[in-house]
CSV table of C-alpha atoms in Angstrom, one decimal:
chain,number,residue,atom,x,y,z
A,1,UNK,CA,-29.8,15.7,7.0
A,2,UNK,CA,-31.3,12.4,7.8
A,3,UNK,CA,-34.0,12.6,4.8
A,4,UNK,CA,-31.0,13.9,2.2
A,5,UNK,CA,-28.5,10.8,3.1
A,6,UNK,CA,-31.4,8.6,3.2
A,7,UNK,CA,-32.6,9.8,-0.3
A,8,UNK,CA,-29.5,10.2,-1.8
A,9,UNK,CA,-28.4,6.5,-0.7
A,10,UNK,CA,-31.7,5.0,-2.1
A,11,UNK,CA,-31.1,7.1,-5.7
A,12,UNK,CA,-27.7,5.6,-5.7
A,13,UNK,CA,-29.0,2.1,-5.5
A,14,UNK,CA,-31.6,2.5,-7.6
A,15,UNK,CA,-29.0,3.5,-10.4
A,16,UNK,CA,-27.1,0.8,-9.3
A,17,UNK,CA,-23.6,2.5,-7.7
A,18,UNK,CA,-24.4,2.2,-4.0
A,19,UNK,CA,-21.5,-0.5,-3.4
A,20,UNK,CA,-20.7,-0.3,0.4
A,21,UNK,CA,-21.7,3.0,1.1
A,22,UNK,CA,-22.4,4.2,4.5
A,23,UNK,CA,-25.5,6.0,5.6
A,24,UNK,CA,-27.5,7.1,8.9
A,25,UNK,CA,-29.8,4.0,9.0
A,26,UNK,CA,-26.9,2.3,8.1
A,27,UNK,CA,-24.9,0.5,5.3
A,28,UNK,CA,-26.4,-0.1,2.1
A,29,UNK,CA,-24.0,-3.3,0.7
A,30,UNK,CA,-24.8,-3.9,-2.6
A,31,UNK,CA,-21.3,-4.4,-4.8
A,32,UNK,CA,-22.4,-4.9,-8.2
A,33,UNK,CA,-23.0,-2.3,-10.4
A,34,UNK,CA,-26.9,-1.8,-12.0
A,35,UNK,CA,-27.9,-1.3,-15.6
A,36,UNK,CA,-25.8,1.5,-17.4
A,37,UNK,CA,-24.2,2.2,-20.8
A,38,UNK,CA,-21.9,-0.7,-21.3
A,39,UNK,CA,-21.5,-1.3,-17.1
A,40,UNK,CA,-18.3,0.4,-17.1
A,41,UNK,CA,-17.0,4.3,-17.0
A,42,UNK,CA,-19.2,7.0,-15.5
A,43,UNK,CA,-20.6,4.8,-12.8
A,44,UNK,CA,-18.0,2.5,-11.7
A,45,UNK,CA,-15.7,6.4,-11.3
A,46,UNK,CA,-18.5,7.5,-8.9
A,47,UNK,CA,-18.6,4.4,-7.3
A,48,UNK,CA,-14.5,4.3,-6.8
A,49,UNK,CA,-13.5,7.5,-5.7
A,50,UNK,CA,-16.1,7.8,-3.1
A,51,UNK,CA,-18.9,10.3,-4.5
A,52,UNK,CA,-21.6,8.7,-3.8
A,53,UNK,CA,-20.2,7.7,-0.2
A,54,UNK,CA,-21.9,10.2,2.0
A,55,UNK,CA,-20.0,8.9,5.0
A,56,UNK,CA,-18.1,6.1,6.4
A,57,UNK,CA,-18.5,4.6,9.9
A,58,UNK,CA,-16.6,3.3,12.3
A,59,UNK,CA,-16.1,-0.9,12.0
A,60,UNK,CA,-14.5,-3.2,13.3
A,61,UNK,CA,-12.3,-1.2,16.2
A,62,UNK,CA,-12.2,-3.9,18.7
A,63,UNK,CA,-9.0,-2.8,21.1
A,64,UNK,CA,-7.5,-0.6,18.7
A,65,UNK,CA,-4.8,2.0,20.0
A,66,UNK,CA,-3.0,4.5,18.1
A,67,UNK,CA,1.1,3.9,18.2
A,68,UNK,CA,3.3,6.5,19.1
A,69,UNK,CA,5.3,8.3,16.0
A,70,UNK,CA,8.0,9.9,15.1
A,71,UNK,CA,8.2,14.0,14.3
A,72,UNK,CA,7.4,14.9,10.2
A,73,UNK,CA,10.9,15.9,8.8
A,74,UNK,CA,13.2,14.3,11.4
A,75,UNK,CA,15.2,11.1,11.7
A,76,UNK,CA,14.0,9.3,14.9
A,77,UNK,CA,13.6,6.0,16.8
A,78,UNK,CA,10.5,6.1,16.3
A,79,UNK,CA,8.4,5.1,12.8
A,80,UNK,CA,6.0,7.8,11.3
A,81,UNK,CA,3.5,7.8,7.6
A,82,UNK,CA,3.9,3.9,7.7
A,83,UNK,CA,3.2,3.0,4.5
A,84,UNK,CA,3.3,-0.9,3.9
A,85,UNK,CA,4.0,-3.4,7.1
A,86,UNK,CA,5.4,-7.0,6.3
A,87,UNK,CA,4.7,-9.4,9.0
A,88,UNK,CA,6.6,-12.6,10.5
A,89,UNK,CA,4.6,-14.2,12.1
A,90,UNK,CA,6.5,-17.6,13.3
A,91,UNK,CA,8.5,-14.5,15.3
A,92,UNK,CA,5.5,-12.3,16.1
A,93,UNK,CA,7.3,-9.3,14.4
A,94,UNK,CA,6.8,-7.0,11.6
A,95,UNK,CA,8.5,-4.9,9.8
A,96,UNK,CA,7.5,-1.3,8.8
A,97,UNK,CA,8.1,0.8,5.6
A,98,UNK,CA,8.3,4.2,7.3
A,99,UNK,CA,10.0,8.3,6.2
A,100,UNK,CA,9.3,11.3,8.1
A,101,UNK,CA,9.5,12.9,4.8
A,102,UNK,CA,6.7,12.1,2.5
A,103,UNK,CA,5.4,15.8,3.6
A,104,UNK,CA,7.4,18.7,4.5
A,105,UNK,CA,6.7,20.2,8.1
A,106,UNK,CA,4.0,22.2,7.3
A,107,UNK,CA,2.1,19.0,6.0
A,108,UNK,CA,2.8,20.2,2.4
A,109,UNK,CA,5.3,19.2,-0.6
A,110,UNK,CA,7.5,16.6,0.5
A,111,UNK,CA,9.7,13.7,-1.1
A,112,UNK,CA,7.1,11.2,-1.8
A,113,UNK,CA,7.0,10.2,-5.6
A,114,UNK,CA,4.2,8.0,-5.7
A,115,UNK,CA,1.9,11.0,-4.8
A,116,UNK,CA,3.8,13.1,-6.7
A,117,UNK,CA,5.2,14.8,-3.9
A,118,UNK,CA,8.8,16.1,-5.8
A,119,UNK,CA,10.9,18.1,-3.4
A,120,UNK,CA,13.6,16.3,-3.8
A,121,UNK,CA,15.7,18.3,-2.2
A,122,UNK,CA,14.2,18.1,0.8
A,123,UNK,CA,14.6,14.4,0.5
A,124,UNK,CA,17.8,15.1,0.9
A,125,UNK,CA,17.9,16.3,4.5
A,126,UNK,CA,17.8,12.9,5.6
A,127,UNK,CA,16.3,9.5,5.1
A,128,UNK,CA,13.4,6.9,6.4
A,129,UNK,CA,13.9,3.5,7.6
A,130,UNK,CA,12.8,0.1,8.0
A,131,UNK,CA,11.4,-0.7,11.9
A,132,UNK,CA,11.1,-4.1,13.2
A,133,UNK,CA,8.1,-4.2,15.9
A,134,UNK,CA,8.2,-6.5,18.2
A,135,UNK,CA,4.4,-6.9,18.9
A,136,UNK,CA,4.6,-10.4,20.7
A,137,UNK,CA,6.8,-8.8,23.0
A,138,UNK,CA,4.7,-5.8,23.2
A,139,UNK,CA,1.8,-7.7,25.3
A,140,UNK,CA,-0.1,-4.6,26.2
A,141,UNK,CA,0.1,-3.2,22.9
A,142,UNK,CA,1.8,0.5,23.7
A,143,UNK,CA,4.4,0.4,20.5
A,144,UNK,CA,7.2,1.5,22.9
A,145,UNK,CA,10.3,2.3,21.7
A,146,UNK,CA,11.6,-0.5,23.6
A,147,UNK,CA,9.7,-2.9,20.9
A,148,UNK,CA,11.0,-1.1,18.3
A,149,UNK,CA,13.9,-1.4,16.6
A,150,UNK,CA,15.3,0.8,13.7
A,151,UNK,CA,17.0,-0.8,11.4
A,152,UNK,CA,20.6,0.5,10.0
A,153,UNK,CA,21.9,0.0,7.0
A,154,UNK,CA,25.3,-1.4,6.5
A,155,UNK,CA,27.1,-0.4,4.2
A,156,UNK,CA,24.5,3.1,4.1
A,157,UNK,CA,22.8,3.5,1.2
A,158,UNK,CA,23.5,7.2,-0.3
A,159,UNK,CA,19.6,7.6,-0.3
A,160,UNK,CA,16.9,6.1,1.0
A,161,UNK,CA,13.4,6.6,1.0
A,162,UNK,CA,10.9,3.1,1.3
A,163,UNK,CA,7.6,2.4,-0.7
A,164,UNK,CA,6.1,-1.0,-1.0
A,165,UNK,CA,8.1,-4.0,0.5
A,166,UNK,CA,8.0,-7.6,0.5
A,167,UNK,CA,10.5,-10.4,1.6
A,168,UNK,CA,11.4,-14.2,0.7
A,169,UNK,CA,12.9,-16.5,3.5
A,170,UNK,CA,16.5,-17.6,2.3
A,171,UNK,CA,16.5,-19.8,5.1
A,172,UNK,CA,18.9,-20.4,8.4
A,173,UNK,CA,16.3,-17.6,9.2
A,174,UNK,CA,17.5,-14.8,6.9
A,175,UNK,CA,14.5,-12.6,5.2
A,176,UNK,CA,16.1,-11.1,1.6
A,177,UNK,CA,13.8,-7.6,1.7
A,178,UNK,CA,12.7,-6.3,-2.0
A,179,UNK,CA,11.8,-2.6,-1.1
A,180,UNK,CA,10.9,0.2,-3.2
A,181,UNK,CA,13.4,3.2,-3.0
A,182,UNK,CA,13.2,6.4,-4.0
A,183,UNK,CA,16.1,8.8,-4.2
A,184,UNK,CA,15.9,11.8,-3.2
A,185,UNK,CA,18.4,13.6,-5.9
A,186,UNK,CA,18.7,17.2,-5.9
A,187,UNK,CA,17.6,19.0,-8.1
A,188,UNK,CA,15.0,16.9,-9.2
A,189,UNK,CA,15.4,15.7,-12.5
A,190,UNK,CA,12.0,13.9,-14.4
A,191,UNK,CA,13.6,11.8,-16.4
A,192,UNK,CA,16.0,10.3,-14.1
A,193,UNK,CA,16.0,7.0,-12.8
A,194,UNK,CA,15.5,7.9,-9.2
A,195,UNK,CA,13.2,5.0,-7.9
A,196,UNK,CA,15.2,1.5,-7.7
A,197,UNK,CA,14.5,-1.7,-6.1
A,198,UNK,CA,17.1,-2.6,-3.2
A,199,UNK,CA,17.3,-6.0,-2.3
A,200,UNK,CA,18.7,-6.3,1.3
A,201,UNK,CA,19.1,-9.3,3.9
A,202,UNK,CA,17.8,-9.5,7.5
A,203,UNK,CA,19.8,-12.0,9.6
A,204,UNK,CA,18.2,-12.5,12.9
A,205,UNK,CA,21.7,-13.0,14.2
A,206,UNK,CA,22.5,-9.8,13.4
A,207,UNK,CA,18.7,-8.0,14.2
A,208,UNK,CA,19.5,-4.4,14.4
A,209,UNK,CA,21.1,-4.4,10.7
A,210,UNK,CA,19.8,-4.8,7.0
A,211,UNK,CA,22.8,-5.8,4.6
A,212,UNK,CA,22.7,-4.4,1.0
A,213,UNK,CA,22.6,-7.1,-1.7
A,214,UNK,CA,22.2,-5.0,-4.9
A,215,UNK,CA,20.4,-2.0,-5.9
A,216,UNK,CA,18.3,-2.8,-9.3
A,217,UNK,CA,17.9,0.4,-11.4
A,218,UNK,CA,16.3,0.0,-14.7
A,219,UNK,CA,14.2,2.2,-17.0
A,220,UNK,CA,11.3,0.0,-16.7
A,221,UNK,CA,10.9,0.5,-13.4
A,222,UNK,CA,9.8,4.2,-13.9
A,223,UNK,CA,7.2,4.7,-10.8
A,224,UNK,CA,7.4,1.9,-9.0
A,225,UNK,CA,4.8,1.1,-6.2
A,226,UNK,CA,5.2,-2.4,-4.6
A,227,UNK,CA,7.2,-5.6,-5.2
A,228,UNK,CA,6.0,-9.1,-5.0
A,229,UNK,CA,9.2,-11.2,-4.7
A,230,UNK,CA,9.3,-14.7,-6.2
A,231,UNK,CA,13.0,-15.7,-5.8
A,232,UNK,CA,16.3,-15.0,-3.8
A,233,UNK,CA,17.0,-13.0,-7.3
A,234,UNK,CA,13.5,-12.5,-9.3
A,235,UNK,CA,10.1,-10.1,-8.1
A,236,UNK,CA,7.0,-8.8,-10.1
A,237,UNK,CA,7.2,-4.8,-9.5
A,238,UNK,CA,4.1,-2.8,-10.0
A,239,UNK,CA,4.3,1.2,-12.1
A,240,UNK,CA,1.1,2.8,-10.9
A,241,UNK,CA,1.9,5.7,-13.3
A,242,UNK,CA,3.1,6.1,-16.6
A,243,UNK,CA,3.5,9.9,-16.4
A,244,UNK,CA,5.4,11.4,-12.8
A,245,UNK,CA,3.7,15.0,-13.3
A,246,UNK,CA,1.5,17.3,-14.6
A,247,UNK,CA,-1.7,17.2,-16.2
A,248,UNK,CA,-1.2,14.2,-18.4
A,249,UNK,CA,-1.0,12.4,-14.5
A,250,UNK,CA,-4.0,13.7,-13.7
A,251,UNK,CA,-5.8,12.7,-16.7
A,252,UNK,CA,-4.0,9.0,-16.1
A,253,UNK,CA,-5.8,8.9,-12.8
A,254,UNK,CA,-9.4,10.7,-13.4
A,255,UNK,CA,-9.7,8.8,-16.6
A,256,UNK,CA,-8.9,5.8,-14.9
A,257,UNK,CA,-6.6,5.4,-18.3
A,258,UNK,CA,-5.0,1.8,-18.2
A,259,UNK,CA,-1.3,3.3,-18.5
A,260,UNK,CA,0.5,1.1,-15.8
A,261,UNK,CA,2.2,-2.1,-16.2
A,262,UNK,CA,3.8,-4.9,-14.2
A,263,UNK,CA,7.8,-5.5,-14.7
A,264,UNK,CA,9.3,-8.6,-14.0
A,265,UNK,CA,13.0,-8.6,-12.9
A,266,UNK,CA,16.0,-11.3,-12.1
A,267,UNK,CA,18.8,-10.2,-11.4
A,268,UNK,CA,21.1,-13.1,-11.8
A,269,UNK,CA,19.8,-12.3,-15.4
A,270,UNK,CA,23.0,-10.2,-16.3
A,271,UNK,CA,22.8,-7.1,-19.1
A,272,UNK,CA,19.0,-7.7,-19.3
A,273,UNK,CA,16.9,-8.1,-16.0
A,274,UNK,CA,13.7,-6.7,-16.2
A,275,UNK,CA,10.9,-7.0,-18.7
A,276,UNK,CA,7.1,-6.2,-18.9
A,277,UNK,CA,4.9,-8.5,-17.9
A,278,UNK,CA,1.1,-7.6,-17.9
A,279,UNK,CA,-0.1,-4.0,-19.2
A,280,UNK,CA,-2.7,-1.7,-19.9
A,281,UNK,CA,-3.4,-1.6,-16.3
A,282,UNK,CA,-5.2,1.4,-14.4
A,283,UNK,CA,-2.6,2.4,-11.7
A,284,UNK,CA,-1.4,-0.8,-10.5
A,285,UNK,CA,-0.2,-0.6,-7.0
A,286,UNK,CA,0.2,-2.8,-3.6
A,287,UNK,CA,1.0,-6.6,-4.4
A,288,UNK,CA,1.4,-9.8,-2.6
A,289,UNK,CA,1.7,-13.4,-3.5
A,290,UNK,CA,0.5,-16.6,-2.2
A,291,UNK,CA,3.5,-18.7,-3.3
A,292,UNK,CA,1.0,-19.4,-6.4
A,293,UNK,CA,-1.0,-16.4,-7.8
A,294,UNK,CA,0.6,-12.8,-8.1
A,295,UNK,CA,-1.9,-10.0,-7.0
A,296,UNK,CA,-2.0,-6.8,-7.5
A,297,UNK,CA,-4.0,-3.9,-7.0
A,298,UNK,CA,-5.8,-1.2,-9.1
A,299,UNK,CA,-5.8,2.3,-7.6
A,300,UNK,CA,-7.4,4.0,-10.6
A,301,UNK,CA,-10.0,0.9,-11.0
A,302,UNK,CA,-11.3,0.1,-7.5
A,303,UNK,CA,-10.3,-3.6,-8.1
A,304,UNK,CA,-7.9,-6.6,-6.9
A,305,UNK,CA,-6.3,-8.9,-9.7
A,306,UNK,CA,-5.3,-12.1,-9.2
A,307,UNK,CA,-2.7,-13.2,-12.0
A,308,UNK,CA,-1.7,-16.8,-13.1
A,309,UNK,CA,2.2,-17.1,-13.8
A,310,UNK,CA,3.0,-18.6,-17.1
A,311,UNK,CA,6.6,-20.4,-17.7
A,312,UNK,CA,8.2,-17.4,-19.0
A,313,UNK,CA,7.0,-15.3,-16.2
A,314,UNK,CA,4.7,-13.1,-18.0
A,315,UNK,CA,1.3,-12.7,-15.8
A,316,UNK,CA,-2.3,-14.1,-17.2
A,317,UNK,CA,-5.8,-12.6,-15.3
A,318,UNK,CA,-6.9,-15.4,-13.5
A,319,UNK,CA,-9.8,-13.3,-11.2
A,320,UNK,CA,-11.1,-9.7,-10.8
A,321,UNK,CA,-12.4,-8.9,-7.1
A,322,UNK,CA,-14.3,-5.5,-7.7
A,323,UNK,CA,-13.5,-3.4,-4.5
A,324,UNK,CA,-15.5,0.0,-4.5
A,325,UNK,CA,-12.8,2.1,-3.5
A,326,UNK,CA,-9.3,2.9,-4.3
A,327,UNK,CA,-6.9,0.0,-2.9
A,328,UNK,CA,-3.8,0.5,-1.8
A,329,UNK,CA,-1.6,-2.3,-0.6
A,330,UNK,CA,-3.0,-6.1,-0.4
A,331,UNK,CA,-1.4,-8.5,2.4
A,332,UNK,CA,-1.4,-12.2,2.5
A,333,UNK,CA,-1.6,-14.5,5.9
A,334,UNK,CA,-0.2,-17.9,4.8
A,335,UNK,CA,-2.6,-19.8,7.7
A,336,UNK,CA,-5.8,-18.6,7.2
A,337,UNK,CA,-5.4,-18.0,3.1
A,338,UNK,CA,-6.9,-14.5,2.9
A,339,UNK,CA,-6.1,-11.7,1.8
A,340,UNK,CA,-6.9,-8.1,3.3
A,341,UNK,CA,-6.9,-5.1,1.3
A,342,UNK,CA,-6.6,-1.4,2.5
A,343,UNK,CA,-7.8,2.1,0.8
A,344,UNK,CA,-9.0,4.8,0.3
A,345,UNK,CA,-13.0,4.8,0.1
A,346,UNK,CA,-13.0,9.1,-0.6
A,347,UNK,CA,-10.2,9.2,-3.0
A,348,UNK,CA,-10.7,12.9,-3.2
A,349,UNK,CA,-10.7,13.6,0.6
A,350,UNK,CA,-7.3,11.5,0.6
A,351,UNK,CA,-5.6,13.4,-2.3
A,352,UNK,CA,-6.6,16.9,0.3
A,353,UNK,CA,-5.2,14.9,3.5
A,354,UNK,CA,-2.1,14.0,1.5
A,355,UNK,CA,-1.7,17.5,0.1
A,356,UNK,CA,-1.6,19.5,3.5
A,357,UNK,CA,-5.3,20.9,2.9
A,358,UNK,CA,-7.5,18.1,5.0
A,359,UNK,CA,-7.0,17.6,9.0
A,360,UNK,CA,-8.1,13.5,8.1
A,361,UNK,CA,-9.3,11.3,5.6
A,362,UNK,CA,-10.9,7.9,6.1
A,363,UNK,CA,-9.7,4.5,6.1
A,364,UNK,CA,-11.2,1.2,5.0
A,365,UNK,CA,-10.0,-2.6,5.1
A,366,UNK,CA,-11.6,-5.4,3.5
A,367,UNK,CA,-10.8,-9.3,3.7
A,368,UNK,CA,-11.0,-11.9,0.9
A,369,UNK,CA,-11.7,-15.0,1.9
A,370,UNK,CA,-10.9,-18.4,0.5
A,371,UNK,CA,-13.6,-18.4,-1.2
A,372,UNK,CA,-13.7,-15.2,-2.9
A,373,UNK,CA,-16.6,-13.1,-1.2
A,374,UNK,CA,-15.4,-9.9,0.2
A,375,UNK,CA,-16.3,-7.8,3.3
A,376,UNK,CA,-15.5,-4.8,5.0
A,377,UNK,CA,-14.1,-5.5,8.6
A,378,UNK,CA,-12.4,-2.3,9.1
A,379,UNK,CA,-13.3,1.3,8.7
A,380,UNK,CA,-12.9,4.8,10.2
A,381,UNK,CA,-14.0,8.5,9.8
A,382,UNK,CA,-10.1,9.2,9.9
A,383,UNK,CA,-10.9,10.3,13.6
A,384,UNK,CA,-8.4,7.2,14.5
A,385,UNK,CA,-6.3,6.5,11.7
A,386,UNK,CA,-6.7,8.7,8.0
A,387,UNK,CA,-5.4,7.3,5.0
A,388,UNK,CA,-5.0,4.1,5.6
A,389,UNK,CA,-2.9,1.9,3.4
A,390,UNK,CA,-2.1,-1.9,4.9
A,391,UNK,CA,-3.2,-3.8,7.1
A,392,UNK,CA,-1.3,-6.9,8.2
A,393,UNK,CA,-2.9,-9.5,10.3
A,394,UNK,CA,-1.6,-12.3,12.6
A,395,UNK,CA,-4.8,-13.8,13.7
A,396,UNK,CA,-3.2,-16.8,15.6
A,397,UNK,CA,-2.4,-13.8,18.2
A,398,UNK,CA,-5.4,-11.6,17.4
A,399,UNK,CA,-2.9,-9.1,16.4
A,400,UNK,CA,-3.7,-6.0,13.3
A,401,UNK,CA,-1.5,-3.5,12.2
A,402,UNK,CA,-3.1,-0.4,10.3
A,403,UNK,CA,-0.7,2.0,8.6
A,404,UNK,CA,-1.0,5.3,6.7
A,405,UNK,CA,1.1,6.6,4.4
A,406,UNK,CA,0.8,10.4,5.3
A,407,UNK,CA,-0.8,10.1,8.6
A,408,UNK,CA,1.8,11.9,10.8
A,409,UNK,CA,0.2,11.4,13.9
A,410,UNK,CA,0.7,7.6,14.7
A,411,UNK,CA,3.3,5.5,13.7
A,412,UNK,CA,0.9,2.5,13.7
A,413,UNK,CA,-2.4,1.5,15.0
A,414,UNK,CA,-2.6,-1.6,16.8
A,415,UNK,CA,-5.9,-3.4,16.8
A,416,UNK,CA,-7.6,-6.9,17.7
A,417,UNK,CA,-8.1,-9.6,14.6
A,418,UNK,CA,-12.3,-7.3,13.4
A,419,UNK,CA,-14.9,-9.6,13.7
A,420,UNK,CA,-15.5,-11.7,10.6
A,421,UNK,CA,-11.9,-11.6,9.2
């Protein structure tokens, strides 16, 4: 076995796909692709869904525990399949995008569009919820249900099932949330508008509750992913698909076909909110902004973008960071200036994890520093965490939070800042 990963490491960076893959002797960290036809399809499709990743080890796991979840399929106090974590850092809390049913109870099916996981009816049965965790409290680190608080809703929303999410601070303290829902209406209908994005208000006053402020439904935003808020009334939302189902889906994703778009929407806009701001785009998905740049990340093309804003809000590439593996959501620490991203470096053991047909999948973080170079600080067999898809980081109080959007068995891990974030 030792000869075959060897070998088949050294082939791989001799033809110039080895980017960050993992082997016995150890790493091999080359990211840029070698000499082939036109540098762009076969290859860089190895190279981002994993298959030339014989394995991935275990980095940067400094003081990490696994959080205590909820149950799959039930409402709880507890948050399970986190799937995006927005942090405050000023009050050492964060808040987590959490539904105990993306998968149904035998790990199968489930409400969880972006995956196309359509039982809508099950979706039905209840909904998920927004946690706050109070990890500055929470000095030993045990995610308690003491230092978390779910979040209700009030007036209820008559569905609610959270994606992406990402807030701007109104002030006097209050956080207007911009989070991904998707209905759950039964039956499931593909062509109806299903997936919105509600804007709601967190008054610390008030820290139990989130208060609705309108629910924006509009047929461009058909599969929405994550938002990137820019205003008390604008965001940039990311489609990661353009088709929900079926084998023109599939062909989207394993053809790494540029099919997704960006939307940009403002409410206070009237009749006409939303337009489309960048295209031809190859599954965009988790997004953040530094108060300057938008950035988004492609799924299908292993890659962070960074976009320039012009006056009328459309979105200009201003930097490609090539990534090696599928990235899910990106996060943003306003102190340090970087950026971590979190994926999926075996897309194809993730899509069995998510589909009820893998025990784990692996996880994998990287940081972008200020000045552009990239590095892994966080990995794992799936042994600790599988699927991984955000990390948050508060490195004034050495404080990471890893969540997973189908991993049922934490609601969160909880590690130390990884050595060289």
């Amino acid at each position: 076995m030792l000869c075959k990963n060897f070998f088949l490491a050294s082939a791989f960076a001799v033809l110039g796909v080895s980017a960050q893959i993992d082997t016995i002797l150890g790493p091999i960290p080359a990211t840029k692709l070698g000499p082939t036809i036109g540098n762009l399809y076969v290859p860089e499709l190895l190279v981002d869904t994993g298959v030339g990743r014989l394995m991935v080890a275990n980095v940067g796991q400094s003081g990490c525990k696994r959080l205590p979840a909820g149950a799959i399929g039930q409402e709880s106090n507890l948050p399970i399949m986190v799937e995006d974590v927005a942090m405050k850092r000023d009050s050492q809390i964060a808040f987590l995008s959490s539904d105990p049913y993306r998968v149904g109870t035998d790990r199968t099916g489930g409400w969880m569009p972006g995956m196309a996981h359509l039982d809508a009816e099950y979706g039905t049965r209840g909904n998920g919820a927004i946690f706050v965790y109070d990890y500055g409290k929470d000095a030993q680190g045990t995610g308690a249900a003491q230092f978390m608080t779910k979040l209700t809703i009030n007036p209820a929303l008559p569905s609610f099932h959270p994606h992406g999410m990402n807030y701007v601070e109104l002030g006097n303290g209050v956080l207007r949330f911009f989070i991904v829902n998707h209905r759950a209406q039964a039956p499931y209908n593909e062509n109806g508008l299903y997936s919105v994005v509600e804007v709601l208000d967190y008054d610390p006053a008030v820290p139990a509750e989130l208060k609705p402020v309108a629910t924006i439904e509009n047929p461009l935003i058909w599969t929405p992913n994550n938002v990137a808020p820019v205003g008390p009334t604008s965001f940039y939302v990311s489609n990661d698909h353009k088709y929900r189902s079926g084998l023109l889906r599939n062909l989207e994703e394993y053809g790494q076909l540029t099919t997704s778009n960006i939307i940009y929407c403002d409410f206070a806009n009237g009749s006409n909110p939303c337009k489309v701001v960048a295209d031809d785009l190859r599954g965009s998905n988790g997004m953040a902004t530094d108060g300057n740049l938008i950035y988004v990340s492609q799924a299908m093309g292993g890659e962070l973008l960074a976009f320039a804003r012009n006056a009328d809000q459309t979105l200009k590439l201003s930097k490609r960071y090539n990534l090696d593996y599928l990235p899910d959501n990106v996060n943003y620490e306003p102190a340090t200036k970087r950026l971590t991203v979190t994926g999926h470096p075996k897309a194809f053991a993730f899509q069995d994890f998510a589909a009820g047909k893998a025990t784990t999948a692996p996880s994998w973080s990287d940081v972008i520093q200020t000045d552009g170079t990239t590095k892994r600080i966080f990995s794992d067999t799936g042994d600790l965490i599988s699927g991984s898809t955000v990390m948050a980081v508060d490195s004034a109080r050495d404080v990471a939070l890893i969540g997973a959007v189908f991993d049922p068995t934490t609601g969160l891990v909880r590690c130390k800042v990884p050595k060289g974030y």
